[in-house]
Amino acid sequence: MKTTVTTGRAGRPPARRPGAAGGVRYPDPPLRLTRRGRIVVVAALTLVTLGALWVGARIDAASALEHGGREELSWVVVRGGDTLWEIADAVTEGGDPAPTIRRIMDLNGLSDSVIRPGTRLYLPDGSAP
């Protein structure tokens, strides 16, 4: 004796697991961000934008110092035995040469007071060797 069991799925193929061989692939649900996720994305994009603006400003400032604005400045070529203190003292009109040293370092992009012979050092406005 045969028994036939029917279900309410007459005419439908059996369900298959997604990704199974020959199986039906269902579309992924749309990406949904929580409130915290949106805040993180906005903060990350803001940081990237600010970082790019900062780098651009630094490049622009360095380019301006390198290509423009130096034409009017006095400069000296460092000779063997010269020190930054001696050069600053020679162009400072009396008083302490320390502020002039700082301005020379800033103007020439020096991270320390070590200078090498043959280097061209730009001097602050109003200074002449």
mmCIF file of C-alpha atoms in Angstrom:
data_model
loop_
_atom_site.group_PDB
_atom_site.id
_atom_site.type_symbol
_atom_site.label_atom_id
_atom_site.label_comp_id
_atom_site.label_asym_id
_atom_site.label_seq_id
_atom_site.Cartn_x
_atom_site.Cartn_y
_atom_site.Cartn_z
ATOM 1 C CA MET A 1 0.000 0.000 0.000
ATOM 2 C CA LYS A 2 1.284 3.426 -0.967
ATOM 3 C CA THR A 3 0.759 6.517 1.069
ATOM 4 C CA THR A 4 1.058 9.964 -0.486
ATOM 5 C CA VAL A 5 1.623 12.958 1.728
ATOM 6 C CA THR A 6 1.012 16.401 0.280
ATOM 7 C CA THR A 7 2.184 19.647 1.708
ATOM 8 C CA GLY A 8 1.036 23.158 1.009
ATOM 9 C CA ARG A 9 3.896 23.643 -1.485
ATOM 10 C CA ALA A 10 2.441 22.108 -4.529
ATOM 11 C CA GLY A 11 4.362 23.112 -7.629
ATOM 12 C CA ARG A 12 7.326 24.728 -5.805
ATOM 13 C CA PRO A 13 10.823 23.327 -6.048
ATOM 14 C CA PRO A 14 12.450 22.346 -2.777
ATOM 15 C CA ALA A 15 14.356 25.158 -1.046
ATOM 16 C CA ARG A 16 18.122 25.015 -1.373
ATOM 17 C CA ARG A 17 20.828 26.528 0.733
ATOM 18 C CA PRO A 18 22.421 29.702 -0.625
ATOM 19 C CA GLY A 19 25.744 28.968 -2.261
ATOM 20 C CA ALA A 20 25.089 25.267 -2.667
ATOM 21 C CA ALA A 21 26.180 23.797 -5.984
ATOM 22 C CA GLY A 22 23.553 24.659 -8.554
ATOM 23 C CA GLY A 23 21.611 26.443 -5.838
ATOM 24 C CA VAL A 24 19.741 29.661 -6.039
ATOM 25 C CA ARG A 25 21.667 32.715 -4.844
ATOM 26 C CA TYR A 26 19.629 35.258 -3.010
ATOM 27 C CA PRO A 27 20.686 38.912 -3.176
ATOM 28 C CA ASP A 28 22.454 40.251 -0.118
ATOM 29 C CA PRO A 29 20.358 42.568 1.995
ATOM 30 C CA PRO A 30 21.241 46.275 1.617
ATOM 31 C CA LEU A 31 23.921 47.605 3.940
ATOM 32 C CA ARG A 32 22.430 49.258 6.985
ATOM 33 C CA LEU A 33 24.431 51.376 9.365
ATOM 34 C CA THR A 34 23.503 51.978 12.937
ATOM 35 C CA ARG A 35 23.669 55.470 14.380
ATOM 36 C CA ARG A 36 27.082 54.688 15.851
ATOM 37 C CA GLY A 37 28.256 53.352 12.486
ATOM 38 C CA ARG A 38 27.182 56.534 10.709
ATOM 39 C CA ILE A 39 29.026 58.620 13.317
ATOM 40 C CA VAL A 40 32.175 56.529 12.829
ATOM 41 C CA VAL A 41 31.989 56.861 9.032
ATOM 42 C CA VAL A 42 31.453 60.630 9.204
ATOM 43 C CA ALA A 43 34.297 61.019 11.728
ATOM 44 C CA ALA A 44 36.657 58.934 9.577
ATOM 45 C CA LEU A 45 35.819 60.913 6.434
ATOM 46 C CA THR A 46 36.267 64.174 8.344
ATOM 47 C CA LEU A 47 39.696 63.094 9.606
ATOM 48 C CA VAL A 48 40.793 62.035 6.123
ATOM 49 C CA THR A 49 39.603 65.354 4.671
ATOM 50 C CA LEU A 50 41.325 67.402 7.378
ATOM 51 C CA GLY A 51 44.509 65.374 6.934
ATOM 52 C CA ALA A 52 44.476 65.992 3.193
ATOM 53 C CA LEU A 53 43.919 69.718 3.736
ATOM 54 C CA TRP A 54 46.754 69.851 6.273
ATOM 55 C CA VAL A 55 49.162 68.059 3.919
ATOM 56 C CA GLY A 56 48.118 70.359 1.080
ATOM 57 C CA ALA A 57 48.711 73.431 3.211
ATOM 58 C CA ARG A 58 52.156 72.178 4.242
ATOM 59 C CA ILE A 59 53.113 71.469 0.638
ATOM 60 C CA ASP A 60 51.817 74.872 -0.445
ATOM 61 C CA ALA A 61 53.743 76.644 2.322
ATOM 62 C CA ALA A 62 56.943 74.755 1.519
ATOM 63 C CA SER A 63 56.522 75.512 -2.163
ATOM 64 C CA ALA A 64 55.962 79.196 -1.440
ATOM 65 C CA LEU A 65 59.137 79.337 0.625
ATOM 66 C CA GLU A 66 61.094 77.419 -1.974
ATOM 67 C CA HIS A 67 59.926 79.181 -5.115
ATOM 68 C CA GLY A 68 58.521 82.485 -4.024
ATOM 69 C CA GLY A 69 59.335 85.033 -1.439
ATOM 70 C CA ARG A 70 63.038 84.215 -1.251
ATOM 71 C CA GLU A 71 64.070 86.355 -4.189
ATOM 72 C CA GLU A 72 64.066 89.443 -1.988
ATOM 73 C CA LEU A 73 65.970 87.821 0.881
ATOM 74 C CA SER A 74 69.682 88.084 1.518
ATOM 75 C CA TRP A 75 71.635 84.865 1.691
ATOM 76 C CA VAL A 76 75.084 83.589 2.565
ATOM 77 C CA VAL A 77 76.995 80.503 1.531
ATOM 78 C CA VAL A 78 78.335 78.566 4.502
ATOM 79 C CA ARG A 79 82.130 78.223 4.532
ATOM 80 C CA GLY A 80 84.187 75.645 6.389
ATOM 81 C CA GLY A 81 84.268 76.450 10.112
ATOM 82 C CA ASP A 82 81.184 78.710 10.032
ATOM 83 C CA THR A 83 78.568 78.204 12.711
ATOM 84 C CA LEU A 84 74.973 79.311 12.760
ATOM 85 C CA TRP A 85 75.728 81.404 15.839
ATOM 86 C CA GLU A 86 78.520 83.309 14.023
ATOM 87 C CA ILE A 87 76.328 83.944 10.968
ATOM 88 C CA ALA A 88 73.409 85.137 13.115
ATOM 89 C CA ASP A 89 75.733 87.292 15.222
ATOM 90 C CA ALA A 90 77.135 88.921 12.066
ATOM 91 C CA VAL A 91 73.675 89.917 10.805
ATOM 92 C CA THR A 92 72.153 90.833 14.182
ATOM 93 C CA GLU A 93 72.462 94.502 15.032
ATOM 94 C CA GLY A 94 73.576 94.174 18.642
ATOM 95 C CA GLY A 95 71.848 92.083 21.242
ATOM 96 C CA ASP A 96 71.207 88.383 21.458
ATOM 97 C CA PRO A 97 71.508 86.449 18.166
ATOM 98 C CA ALA A 98 69.336 83.555 19.456
ATOM 99 C CA PRO A 99 66.065 84.867 17.926
ATOM 100 C CA THR A 100 67.868 85.400 14.619
ATOM 101 C CA ILE A 101 69.180 81.832 14.754
ATOM 102 C CA ARG A 102 65.611 80.556 15.235
ATOM 103 C CA ARG A 103 64.368 82.635 12.270
ATOM 104 C CA ILE A 104 67.227 81.409 10.054
ATOM 105 C CA MET A 105 66.443 77.807 11.022
ATOM 106 C CA ASP A 106 62.722 78.283 10.297
ATOM 107 C CA LEU A 107 63.352 80.068 7.017
ATOM 108 C CA ASN A 108 65.721 77.368 5.765
ATOM 109 C CA GLY A 109 63.847 74.352 7.151
ATOM 110 C CA LEU A 110 66.641 73.337 9.514
ATOM 111 C CA SER A 111 65.749 70.937 12.319
ATOM 112 C CA ASP A 112 68.985 71.586 14.216
ATOM 113 C CA SER A 113 71.839 74.090 14.142
ATOM 114 C CA VAL A 114 74.204 71.876 12.141
ATOM 115 C CA ILE A 115 75.147 73.526 8.844
ATOM 116 C CA ARG A 116 77.424 72.192 6.131
ATOM 117 C CA PRO A 117 79.920 74.107 3.987
ATOM 118 C CA GLY A 118 78.481 75.088 0.616
ATOM 119 C CA THR A 119 74.918 75.385 1.921
ATOM 120 C CA ARG A 120 73.039 78.545 0.949
ATOM 121 C CA LEU A 121 71.328 80.034 3.994
ATOM 122 C CA TYR A 122 68.589 82.598 3.539
ATOM 123 C CA LEU A 123 68.585 85.379 6.117
ATOM 124 C CA PRO A 124 65.557 87.122 7.661
ATOM 125 C CA ASP A 125 64.292 90.400 6.179
ATOM 126 C CA GLY A 126 66.499 93.356 6.931
ATOM 127 C CA SER A 127 69.558 91.179 7.562
ATOM 128 C CA ALA A 128 72.627 91.527 5.429
ATOM 129 C CA PRO A 129 75.949 89.767 5.884
#
